[in-house]
Coordinates of C-alpha atoms in Angstrom, one line a residue:
X14 CA -48.7 -1.5 27.8
X15 CA -45.6 -0.2 26.3
X16 CA -44.0 -1.9 23.3
X17 CA -40.6 -3.5 23.7
X18 CA -38.1 -1.3 21.8
X19 CA -35.0 -3.0 22.9
X20 CA -34.8 -5.0 19.6
X21 CA -35.2 -1.8 17.6
X22 CA -32.6 0.0 19.7
X23 CA -30.2 -2.9 19.3
X24 CA -30.7 -3.0 15.5
X25 CA -30.2 0.8 15.2
X26 CA -27.1 0.6 17.4
X27 CA -25.6 -2.2 15.3
X28 CA -26.3 -0.3 12.1
X29 CA -24.7 2.8 13.5
X30 CA -21.6 0.9 14.6
X31 CA -21.3 -0.8 11.2
X32 CA -21.6 2.6 9.4
X33 CA -18.9 4.1 11.6
X34 CA -16.5 1.2 11.1
X35 CA -17.0 1.4 7.3
X36 CA -16.4 5.1 7.5
X37 CA -13.2 4.7 9.3
X38 CA -12.2 1.9 7.0
X39 CA -12.9 4.1 3.9
X40 CA -10.9 7.0 5.3
X41 CA -7.9 4.7 6.1
X42 CA -8.0 3.2 2.6
X43 CA -8.0 6.7 1.1
X44 CA -5.0 7.7 3.3
X45 CA -3.1 4.7 1.8
X46 CA -4.2 4.9 -1.9
X47 CA -3.5 8.6 -2.4
X48 CA 0.1 8.4 -1.1
X49 CA 0.7 5.3 -3.1
X50 CA -0.4 7.1 -6.3
X51 CA 2.1 9.9 -5.5
X52 CA 4.9 7.4 -4.7
X53 CA 4.4 5.7 -8.0
X54 CA 4.6 9.2 -9.7
X55 CA 7.8 9.9 -7.8
X56 CA 9.2 6.6 -9.1
X57 CA 8.4 7.7 -12.7
X58 CA 5.3 5.6 -13.2
X59 CA 1.7 6.7 -13.8
X60 CA -0.5 7.4 -10.7
X61 CA -3.3 5.2 -11.9
X62 CA -1.0 2.1 -11.8
X63 CA -1.3 2.2 -8.0
X64 CA -5.0 1.6 -8.0
X65 CA -5.3 -1.4 -10.3
X66 CA -5.2 -4.7 -8.3
X67 CA -2.4 -7.2 -9.0
X68 CA -0.9 -4.8 -11.7
X69 CA 0.1 -2.5 -8.9
X70 CA 2.1 -5.3 -7.2
X71 CA 3.9 -5.9 -10.6
X72 CA 4.7 -2.3 -10.9
X73 CA 6.0 -2.3 -7.3
X74 CA 8.4 -5.1 -8.3
X75 CA 9.6 -2.9 -11.2
X76 CA 10.0 0.1 -9.0
X77 CA 11.9 -1.9 -6.4
X78 CA 14.0 -3.8 -9.0
X79 CA 12.8 -7.2 -7.9
X80 CA 11.9 -10.1 -10.2
X81 CA 8.3 -10.0 -11.6
X82 CA 7.4 -13.5 -10.6
X83 CA 7.2 -12.4 -6.9
X84 CA 3.7 -11.3 -7.9
X85 CA 2.5 -15.0 -7.7
X86 CA 3.3 -14.9 -4.0
X87 CA 0.2 -12.8 -3.3
X88 CA -2.1 -15.7 -4.2
X89 CA -0.9 -17.7 -1.1
X90 CA -2.1 -16.6 2.3
X91 CA 1.0 -16.5 4.5
X92 CA 3.3 -15.9 1.6
X93 CA 1.5 -12.7 0.6
X94 CA 2.4 -11.1 3.9
X95 CA 6.1 -11.9 3.3
X96 CA 5.9 -10.6 -0.2
X97 CA 4.3 -7.4 1.0
X98 CA 7.0 -6.9 3.7
X99 CA 9.7 -7.7 1.2
X100 CA 8.4 -5.2 -1.4
X101 CA 7.7 -2.5 1.2
X102 CA 11.3 -2.9 2.5
X103 CA 12.8 -2.5 -0.9
X104 CA 10.5 0.4 -1.7
X105 CA 11.6 2.2 1.4
X106 CA 15.2 1.4 0.5
X107 CA 14.7 3.0 -2.9
X108 CA 13.5 6.2 -1.3
X109 CA 16.4 6.3 1.3
X110 CA 14.7 4.8 4.3
X111 CA 15.7 1.8 6.4
X112 CA 14.3 -1.1 8.4
X113 CA 12.7 1.0 11.2
X114 CA 10.8 3.0 8.7
X115 CA 9.7 -0.2 6.8
X116 CA 8.3 -1.4 10.1
X117 CA 6.2 1.8 10.3
X118 CA 5.0 1.4 6.7
X119 CA 3.9 -2.2 7.6
X120 CA 2.2 -1.3 10.9
X121 CA 0.9 2.2 10.1
X122 CA 0.8 2.6 6.4
X123 CA -1.6 5.6 6.6
X124 CA 1.0 7.5 8.5
X125 CA 4.3 6.4 7.0
X126 CA 3.3 6.3 3.2
X127 CA 2.3 10.0 3.3
X128 CA 5.8 10.7 4.7
X129 CA 7.3 9.2 1.6
X130 CA 4.8 10.7 -0.8
X131 CA 4.7 14.3 0.6
X132 CA 8.2 14.4 2.0
X133 CA 11.4 15.2 0.2
X134 CA 12.4 11.6 -0.4
X135 CA 14.0 11.0 -3.7
X136 CA 13.6 7.8 -5.7
X137 CA 16.8 6.0 -6.8
X138 CA 16.3 3.6 -9.7
X139 CA 17.5 0.0 -9.5
X140 CA 20.9 -0.8 -11.1
X141 CA 20.5 -1.6 -14.8
X142 CA 17.5 0.6 -15.4
X143 CA 18.1 3.5 -17.7
X144 CA 14.9 5.2 -16.6
X145 CA 12.9 4.8 -13.5
X146 CA 10.0 3.0 -15.2
X147 CA 12.3 0.5 -17.1
X148 CA 12.5 -3.0 -15.9
X149 CA 16.1 -3.8 -14.9
X150 CA 17.7 -6.5 -16.9
X151 CA 18.3 -9.9 -15.4
X152 CA 22.0 -10.9 -15.2

């Protein structure tokens, strides 16, 4: 009598599927983090500021010239999407791109963030900032 190998085959297939999904996820994360580090450098910040959770959102508010308290929006489920869209829009604006490019950054960040990072986009500092890394004054 032959042993039933269907359970073993199912387990191996499931393990392979999870490994492949994690591999693709890891590659996509790397394709987003590296361009963000370069974008932060283009904006006059340190590259490592892009990889520190929560602090990177604060630095993005500085780069885009938005109020720092927007960072608190990332703690609320639906509001965090709106904050991300808002900050990505203003980041794209600072690099000379418009709404269609922002939609691309939101839907396919692993394609559109490298375009900003490795392209010839130039950062324009917010009004009131004497250097790109200085927080603009509130009027």
